[in-house]
Amino acid sequence: MTEEVKLFGTWASIFSRRIEVALKLKGVQFEYIEENLSNKSPALLKYNPVHKKIPVLVHNGKPVAESLVILEYIDETWKHNPILPTDPYEKAMARFWAKYIDDKLWPAVTKVLVSKGEEQKGVIEEIQEQLKTLESELKEKKFFGGESLGFVDIAANIIVFLLVAQEALGMEILTEEKFPVLHGWYQRLVDDAVFKECMPPREQHLSSVKVWFGSSTPSK
Amino acid sequence: MASAAMQEEQVKLLGFWFSPFVRRVEWALKFKGIEYEYVEEDLTNKSSLLLTSNPVHKTVPVLLHNGNPIVESLVIIEYIDENWKQNPILPQDPHERAKARFWANFIEQKITEAARTALLTQGEQQEKVVKELKEAMEVLEGEAAAKLNDKTLFFGGKNGLGYVDIVLGWICNWAEVIEEVGGFKVLDPQKQPHIHKWMANFVEEPLIKPTLLPKEKMVVYFQMVRQAYLGLAAKK
């Protein structure tokens, strides 16, 4: 059966990059469509009428939206090279940590970019607490997924964005000294053949973060 | 032997009877016919079992299966579904599963979270979130209108109750209470006829009906929560 797989995304979005990593890990051929979020395509609006957001995966004409939902769909549809553990308890743990990353870390990271002064300091402390919590889960493991990268590692790609953002805006949040365990994990993550292929081009990413969130822009 | 294996299963649920998140897990357990021990937590004096089982969030519900803790209601429900195969909660087909998860997330982010914020805020802040809540209910009404009819009473389709029903079900017992305590109105049988029909059917389901709580008791509790929260907010 001919598979038709399309991914609607944007080059800078860590959420659509998650899907690229998963599809490539599974060796699934797909067509990538770069969306312009200030001029969304009729196709995107048709495939995700509720949120009108990327990423959206369209498999043989059927759309799937929300990055973690898409990752689970990919894992259930293409069963080789599993992303999630097979044991129900281990799977529940993986889902818990991915949810923690999206529900706690992501909102804090977006907040730190738009806050200033004392408020920003508070958010930085909050993020550092969360990173400590993640380190306590990672411990001695090579990846959150164990020997190879899995669901939680893919979800934790938010850290790619955090590191770019802190450099672009001159903040110090995740440093090697403060977070040696996470730092080691990050080096292994970006060294992974598939993962590194799916990272936003660094210089472009840095300059776009400076443009969107730099202190020279008027406060909202 | 099946019965010997079942005797070894130890299922414990740490809960709080006002919590809609705990109730969902109970519905999932009852739907599967799983025997469990319920432990009521005093959230002002959390047990050491709760704190060691859920060190990250320190909240209920916590499901303990043979001593192993699982937390976060949606994660727990999926765990229950995968560990006990009878009476499936989620559909089998990957695309249908993805749709069920999509709507569960929508409900959680746009309705459950918004309702909680509306309960705990006032003035402009509350107005803003109530507006968002109304919009979300409109979207959900659209989905209900598309999926439900005289033959299909629930989002679980031909299997009866399903994941989305269990995730949404809290509105049947809690929404009116939150509206009364918070002083706003979102539920509207004229604007949301399909959701209201769904609610009427949901509360009549044999496994749901005995779990419903008296409204008056809930109003008293949530009034206390709202006053405490607004008091704290005023002090900042």
Coordinates of C-alpha atoms in Angstrom, one line a residue:
Chain A
M1 CA 0.0 0.0 0.0
T2 CA 1.4 3.4 -0.9
E3 CA 1.8 5.5 2.3
E4 CA 1.3 9.2 2.0
V5 CA 2.7 11.0 4.9
K6 CA 2.8 14.8 5.2
L7 CA 4.1 17.0 8.0
F8 CA 3.1 20.6 8.3
G9 CA 5.6 22.5 10.4
T10 CA 7.9 25.5 10.8
W11 CA 11.7 25.4 10.8
A12 CA 12.0 27.0 14.2
S13 CA 9.3 25.1 16.0
I14 CA 10.7 22.5 18.4
F15 CA 7.2 20.9 18.3
S16 CA 7.3 20.1 14.6
R17 CA 11.0 19.1 15.0
R18 CA 9.9 16.4 17.4
I19 CA 7.8 14.8 14.7
E20 CA 10.7 15.0 12.2
V21 CA 12.9 13.1 14.7
A22 CA 10.2 10.4 15.2
L23 CA 9.6 9.9 11.5
K24 CA 13.3 9.7 10.7
L25 CA 13.9 7.3 13.6
K26 CA 11.3 5.0 12.0
G27 CA 12.6 5.5 8.5
V28 CA 9.2 6.8 7.4
Q29 CA 9.3 8.8 4.1
F30 CA 7.4 12.0 4.4
E31 CA 6.7 15.3 2.6
Y32 CA 7.5 18.3 4.7
I33 CA 5.4 21.5 4.2
E34 CA 6.9 24.7 5.7
E35 CA 4.0 26.9 7.0
N36 CA 4.0 30.6 7.2
L37 CA 2.2 31.2 10.5
S38 CA 1.2 34.8 9.5
N39 CA -0.4 33.4 6.4
K40 CA -1.6 29.9 7.2
S41 CA -2.3 27.6 4.3
P42 CA -5.9 26.5 3.6
A43 CA -4.6 22.9 4.0
L44 CA -3.4 23.6 7.6
L45 CA -6.7 25.3 8.4
K46 CA -8.6 22.3 7.0
Y47 CA -6.5 19.7 8.8
N48 CA -6.4 21.5 12.2
P49 CA -9.6 23.6 12.4
V50 CA -9.7 23.6 16.2
H51 CA -6.3 25.0 16.9
K52 CA -5.0 26.1 13.5
K53 CA -1.5 25.2 14.7
I54 CA 1.5 23.2 13.6
P55 CA 2.6 20.4 13.7
V56 CA 0.0 18.4 11.9
L57 CA 0.7 15.0 10.5
V58 CA -1.5 13.8 7.7
H59 CA -1.3 10.1 7.0
N60 CA -3.2 8.9 3.9
G61 CA -5.4 12.0 4.1
K62 CA -6.2 11.6 7.8
P63 CA -4.9 14.4 10.1
V64 CA -3.4 14.1 13.6
A65 CA -2.6 17.2 15.7
E66 CA -0.7 17.9 18.9
S67 CA 2.9 16.9 19.0
L68 CA 2.7 14.3 21.8
V69 CA -0.4 12.8 20.3
I70 CA 1.3 12.6 17.0
L71 CA 4.3 10.9 18.5
E72 CA 2.1 8.2 20.0
Y73 CA 0.3 7.8 16.7
I74 CA 3.6 7.3 14.9
D75 CA 4.7 4.7 17.5
E76 CA 1.4 2.8 17.2
T77 CA 1.4 2.9 13.4
W78 CA 5.0 2.1 12.6
K79 CA 5.9 -0.5 15.2
H80 CA 9.6 -1.0 14.6
N81 CA 12.2 1.1 16.5
P82 CA 9.8 1.8 19.3
I83 CA 9.8 5.3 20.8
L84 CA 7.7 4.4 23.9
P85 CA 8.5 1.5 26.2
T86 CA 6.3 -1.6 25.8
D87 CA 5.8 -2.2 29.5
P88 CA 2.6 -0.3 30.7
Y89 CA 4.3 1.1 33.8
E90 CA 7.4 2.3 32.0
K91 CA 5.1 3.8 29.4
A92 CA 3.1 5.6 32.1
M93 CA 6.4 7.0 33.5
A94 CA 7.4 8.2 30.0
R95 CA 4.1 9.9 29.5
F96 CA 4.3 11.5 33.0
W97 CA 7.7 13.1 32.1
A98 CA 6.7 14.3 28.7
K99 CA 3.6 15.9 30.2
Y100 CA 5.8 17.5 32.9
I101 CA 8.0 19.0 30.2
D102 CA 5.1 20.4 28.2
D103 CA 2.9 21.5 31.2
K104 CA 5.7 22.9 33.4
L105 CA 9.0 23.6 31.6
W106 CA 7.6 24.9 28.3
P107 CA 5.3 27.6 29.9
A108 CA 8.2 28.7 32.2
V109 CA 10.6 29.0 29.2
T110 CA 8.2 31.1 27.2
K111 CA 7.6 33.3 30.3
V112 CA 11.2 33.9 30.9
L113 CA 11.6 35.3 27.5
V114 CA 9.0 38.0 28.0
S115 CA 9.5 38.8 31.7
K116 CA 11.9 41.3 33.1
G117 CA 13.7 42.2 36.3
E118 CA 12.5 40.5 39.5
E119 CA 9.8 38.6 37.8
Q120 CA 12.3 37.1 35.3
K121 CA 14.6 36.1 38.2
G122 CA 11.8 34.2 39.8
V123 CA 11.0 32.4 36.5
I124 CA 14.7 31.5 36.1
E125 CA 14.7 30.0 39.5
E126 CA 11.5 28.1 38.7
I127 CA 13.1 26.7 35.5
Q128 CA 16.2 25.6 37.4
E129 CA 14.1 23.7 39.9
Q130 CA 12.4 21.9 37.0
L131 CA 15.8 21.1 35.4
K132 CA 16.9 19.7 38.8
T133 CA 13.8 17.5 38.8
L134 CA 14.5 16.3 35.3
E135 CA 18.1 15.5 36.3
S136 CA 16.8 13.4 39.2
E137 CA 14.9 11.3 36.7
L138 CA 17.8 11.0 34.2
K139 CA 20.4 10.0 36.9
E140 CA 23.0 7.6 35.3
K141 CA 21.0 6.8 32.2
K142 CA 22.4 7.6 28.7
F143 CA 19.1 8.9 27.7
F144 CA 15.7 9.3 29.4
G145 CA 14.7 6.4 27.1
G146 CA 17.6 4.3 28.4
E147 CA 20.2 3.1 25.9
S148 CA 18.6 4.9 22.9
L149 CA 16.6 8.1 22.7
G150 CA 12.9 7.8 23.2
F151 CA 9.7 9.6 23.9
V152 CA 10.9 11.8 26.8
D153 CA 14.2 12.7 25.0
I154 CA 12.2 13.8 22.0
A155 CA 9.9 15.8 24.2
A156 CA 12.9 17.3 26.1
N157 CA 14.0 19.0 22.8
I158 CA 12.6 22.1 24.5
I159 CA 16.1 22.3 26.0
V160 CA 17.5 23.0 22.5
F161 CA 15.3 26.1 22.4
L162 CA 16.2 27.0 26.0
L163 CA 19.9 26.9 25.2
V164 CA 19.5 29.0 22.1
A165 CA 17.3 31.5 23.9
Q166 CA 19.7 31.9 26.9
E167 CA 22.6 32.6 24.5
A168 CA 20.6 35.0 22.3
L169 CA 19.4 37.0 25.3
G170 CA 22.5 36.8 27.5
M171 CA 20.9 34.8 30.3
E172 CA 22.5 31.9 32.3
I173 CA 20.0 29.3 33.1
L174 CA 21.3 25.8 32.1
T175 CA 25.0 25.8 32.6
E176 CA 27.4 22.8 32.7
E177 CA 28.5 23.7 36.2
K178 CA 24.9 23.8 37.6
F179 CA 23.6 20.8 35.6
P180 CA 26.4 18.4 34.7
V181 CA 24.0 15.5 34.3
L182 CA 21.7 17.3 31.8
H183 CA 24.7 18.8 30.1
G184 CA 26.1 15.3 29.4
W185 CA 22.7 14.1 28.2
Y186 CA 22.4 17.1 25.9
Q187 CA 25.8 16.4 24.3
R188 CA 24.7 12.8 23.6
L189 CA 21.4 14.1 22.2
V190 CA 22.9 16.5 19.7
D191 CA 25.5 13.9 18.8
D192 CA 22.8 11.4 17.8
A193 CA 22.7 11.1 14.0
V194 CA 19.0 11.5 13.6
F195 CA 18.5 14.1 16.2
K196 CA 21.2 16.4 14.9
E197 CA 19.8 16.3 11.4
C198 CA 16.5 17.7 12.8
M199 CA 17.8 20.7 14.7
P200 CA 17.0 24.2 13.5
P201 CA 20.1 25.8 11.9
R202 CA 21.8 27.4 14.9
E203 CA 22.8 30.9 13.6
Q204 CA 19.3 31.4 12.0
H205 CA 17.7 30.2 15.3
L206 CA 19.8 32.5 17.4
S207 CA 19.1 35.6 15.3
S208 CA 15.3 34.9 15.1
V209 CA 15.1 34.5 18.9
K210 CA 17.0 37.8 19.2
V211 CA 14.5 39.5 16.8
W212 CA 11.4 38.0 18.5
F213 CA 12.4 38.4 22.1
G214 CA 15.4 40.7 22.2
S215 CA 15.4 43.6 24.7
S216 CA 15.4 46.1 21.9
T217 CA 11.9 45.2 21.0
P218 CA 9.2 47.3 22.8
S219 CA 7.6 45.5 25.8
K220 CA 4.1 44.1 25.0
Chain B
M1 CA -4.8 -19.4 37.2
A2 CA -6.8 -16.2 36.6
S3 CA -8.1 -15.9 40.1
A4 CA -4.7 -16.5 41.7
A5 CA -3.2 -13.8 39.5
M6 CA -6.0 -11.4 40.4
Q7 CA -5.5 -12.1 44.1
E8 CA -2.0 -10.9 43.7
E9 CA -3.1 -7.6 42.2
Q10 CA -3.0 -4.8 44.7
V11 CA -4.7 -1.7 43.5
K12 CA -4.9 1.3 45.8
L13 CA -6.2 4.8 44.9
L14 CA -5.2 7.9 46.9
G15 CA -7.9 10.4 46.5
F16 CA -9.9 13.4 47.7
W17 CA -13.6 13.2 47.4
F18 CA -14.0 16.8 46.0
S19 CA -11.5 16.1 43.2
P20 CA -12.8 15.6 39.7
F21 CA -9.4 14.2 38.7
V22 CA -9.8 11.4 41.3
R23 CA -13.4 10.7 40.2
R24 CA -12.2 10.1 36.6
V25 CA -9.8 7.4 37.8
E26 CA -12.6 5.8 39.8
W27 CA -14.8 5.8 36.8
A28 CA -12.1 4.1 34.7
L29 CA -11.5 1.5 37.5
K30 CA -15.2 0.8 37.8
F31 CA -15.6 0.6 34.0
K32 CA -13.1 -2.2 33.9
G33 CA -14.5 -3.9 37.0
I34 CA -11.2 -3.6 38.9
E35 CA -11.2 -4.1 42.6
Y36 CA -9.4 -1.3 44.5
E37 CA -8.8 0.1 47.9
Y38 CA -9.7 3.8 48.2
V39 CA -7.8 6.0 50.6
E40 CA -9.1 9.4 51.4
E41 CA -6.3 12.0 51.7
D42 CA -6.4 15.0 54.0
L43 CA -4.8 17.6 51.7
T44 CA -4.0 19.8 54.6
N45 CA -2.0 17.0 56.1
K46 CA -0.7 14.8 53.3
S47 CA 0.2 11.2 54.1
S48 CA 3.8 10.1 53.8
L49 CA 2.6 7.5 51.2
L50 CA 1.2 10.4 49.1
L51 CA 4.4 12.4 49.4
T52 CA 6.7 9.5 48.5
S53 CA 4.4 8.3 45.7
N54 CA 4.1 11.7 44.0
P55 CA 7.2 13.7 45.1
V56 CA 7.0 15.9 42.0
H57 CA 3.4 17.2 42.3
K58 CA 2.3 16.0 45.8
T59 CA -1.3 15.7 44.6
V60 CA -4.0 13.2 44.1
P61 CA -5.0 11.1 42.3
V62 CA -2.2 8.5 42.8
L63 CA -2.8 5.0 41.7
L64 CA -0.7 2.4 43.4
H65 CA -0.5 -0.9 41.5
N66 CA 1.4 -3.6 43.4
G67 CA 3.1 -0.7 45.2
N68 CA 4.1 1.1 41.9
P69 CA 2.8 4.7 41.8
I70 CA 1.2 6.3 38.7
V71 CA 0.1 9.9 38.8
E72 CA -1.8 12.4 36.6
S73 CA -5.3 11.4 35.9
L74 CA -4.9 11.1 32.1
V75 CA -1.7 9.1 32.4
I76 CA -3.4 6.8 35.0
I77 CA -6.4 6.2 32.8
E78 CA -4.2 5.1 29.8
Y79 CA -2.2 2.9 32.2
I80 CA -5.5 1.2 33.4
D81 CA -6.5 0.7 29.8
E82 CA -3.3 -0.9 28.8
N83 CA -2.8 -3.0 31.8
W84 CA -6.3 -4.4 32.0
K85 CA -7.6 -5.4 28.5
Q86 CA -11.3 -6.0 29.2
N87 CA -13.8 -3.2 28.4
P88 CA -11.4 -1.0 26.3
I89 CA -11.6 2.7 27.2
L90 CA -9.6 4.0 24.2
P91 CA -10.4 2.9 20.6
Q92 CA -8.1 0.2 19.0
D93 CA -7.4 2.0 15.7
P94 CA -4.4 4.4 16.0
H95 CA -6.2 7.3 14.2
E96 CA -9.2 7.0 16.4
R97 CA -7.0 6.8 19.5
A98 CA -5.2 10.0 18.3
K99 CA -8.6 11.8 18.0
A100 CA -9.7 10.6 21.5
R101 CA -6.4 11.9 22.9
F102 CA -6.7 15.2 21.0
W103 CA -10.1 15.8 22.5
A104 CA -9.0 14.8 26.0
N105 CA -6.2 17.3 25.7
F106 CA -8.6 20.0 24.4
I107 CA -11.0 19.4 27.3
E108 CA -8.1 19.5 29.8
Q109 CA -6.4 22.7 28.5
K110 CA -9.4 24.7 27.3
I111 CA -12.2 23.7 29.7
T112 CA -10.9 22.0 32.9
E113 CA -8.0 24.5 33.3
A114 CA -10.2 27.5 32.4
A115 CA -12.9 26.4 34.8
R116 CA -10.4 26.2 37.6
T117 CA -9.1 29.7 36.8
A118 CA -12.6 31.1 36.6
L119 CA -13.4 29.6 40.0
L120 CA -10.3 31.3 41.5
T121 CA -10.4 34.7 39.9
Q122 CA -12.7 37.8 39.8
G123 CA -13.2 41.0 37.8
E124 CA -11.4 41.4 34.5
Q125 CA -9.3 38.3 34.9
Q126 CA -12.3 36.2 35.4
E127 CA -14.2 37.8 32.5
K128 CA -11.4 37.0 30.1
V129 CA -11.2 33.3 31.1
V130 CA -15.0 32.9 31.1
K131 CA -15.1 34.3 27.5
E132 CA -12.5 31.7 26.5
L133 CA -14.5 29.0 28.3
K134 CA -17.6 29.9 26.3
E135 CA -15.6 29.7 23.1
A136 CA -14.2 26.3 24.0
M137 CA -17.7 25.0 24.9
E138 CA -18.8 26.1 21.5
V139 CA -16.1 24.1 19.8
L140 CA -16.9 21.1 22.0
E141 CA -20.6 21.5 21.1
G142 CA -19.6 21.3 17.4
E143 CA -17.8 18.0 18.0
A144 CA -20.8 16.6 20.1
A145 CA -23.2 17.6 17.3
A146 CA -21.0 15.8 14.8
K147 CA -20.5 12.6 16.8
L148 CA -23.6 12.1 19.0
N149 CA -27.2 11.2 18.0
D150 CA -30.1 9.1 19.2
K151 CA -28.1 5.9 18.5
T152 CA -24.7 7.2 19.7
L153 CA -25.1 8.6 23.1
F154 CA -21.5 8.9 24.1
F155 CA -18.1 9.9 22.6
G156 CA -17.0 6.2 23.0
G157 CA -19.3 5.4 20.1
K158 CA -20.7 1.9 19.8
N159 CA -18.7 0.8 22.9
G160 CA -20.7 3.2 25.1
L161 CA -18.5 5.2 27.4
G162 CA -15.0 5.9 26.3
Y163 CA -11.9 8.0 27.1
V164 CA -13.4 11.4 26.1
D165 CA -16.6 10.7 28.2
I166 CA -14.6 9.8 31.3
V167 CA -12.3 12.9 30.8
L168 CA -15.3 15.3 30.3
G169 CA -17.6 13.7 32.8
W170 CA -16.6 16.0 35.7
I171 CA -18.7 18.8 34.2
C172 CA -21.9 16.9 35.1
N173 CA -21.2 17.2 38.8
W174 CA -18.8 20.1 39.1
A175 CA -19.7 22.7 36.5
E176 CA -22.9 24.1 38.0
V177 CA -21.2 24.2 41.4
I178 CA -18.2 26.2 40.0
E179 CA -20.6 28.6 38.2
E180 CA -22.6 29.2 41.3
V181 CA -19.5 29.8 43.5
G182 CA -17.6 31.7 40.9
G183 CA -20.6 33.9 39.9
F184 CA -20.6 33.3 36.2
K185 CA -22.6 31.3 33.6
V186 CA -21.2 29.2 30.7
L187 CA -23.5 26.2 30.6
D188 CA -26.5 27.0 28.4
P189 CA -28.9 24.3 27.1
Q190 CA -29.9 26.5 24.3
K191 CA -26.4 27.1 23.0
Q192 CA -25.1 23.6 23.9
P193 CA -28.0 21.2 23.3
H194 CA -25.8 18.2 22.4
I195 CA -23.6 18.6 25.4
H196 CA -26.6 18.9 27.6
K197 CA -28.1 15.8 26.1
W198 CA -24.8 14.0 26.7
M199 CA -24.7 15.2 30.3
A200 CA -28.3 13.9 30.9
N201 CA -27.3 10.5 29.5
F202 CA -24.0 10.4 31.4
V203 CA -25.4 10.9 34.8
E204 CA -27.9 8.1 34.2
E205 CA -25.3 5.5 33.5
P206 CA -25.3 2.8 36.2
L207 CA -21.7 3.1 37.0
I208 CA -21.7 6.9 37.2
K209 CA -25.0 7.6 39.1
P210 CA -23.9 6.3 42.5
T211 CA -20.7 8.4 42.4
L212 CA -22.4 11.7 42.0
L213 CA -22.0 14.1 45.0
P214 CA -24.7 16.3 46.6
K215 CA -24.4 19.8 45.2
E216 CA -24.9 21.7 48.5
K217 CA -21.9 20.1 50.1
M218 CA -19.7 20.8 47.1
V219 CA -20.8 24.5 47.0
V220 CA -19.7 24.9 50.6
Y221 CA -16.3 23.4 50.0
F222 CA -15.6 25.4 46.8
Q223 CA -16.8 28.6 48.3
M224 CA -14.1 28.1 51.0
V225 CA -11.5 27.3 48.3
R226 CA -12.4 30.5 46.3
Q227 CA -12.4 32.7 49.4
A228 CA -9.0 31.4 50.5
Y229 CA -7.5 31.8 47.0
L230 CA -8.8 35.3 46.5
G231 CA -7.6 36.2 50.0
L232 CA -4.1 35.0 49.1
A233 CA -4.2 36.9 45.8
A234 CA -5.2 40.1 47.6
K235 CA -2.2 39.8 50.0
K236 CA 0.4 39.6 47.2

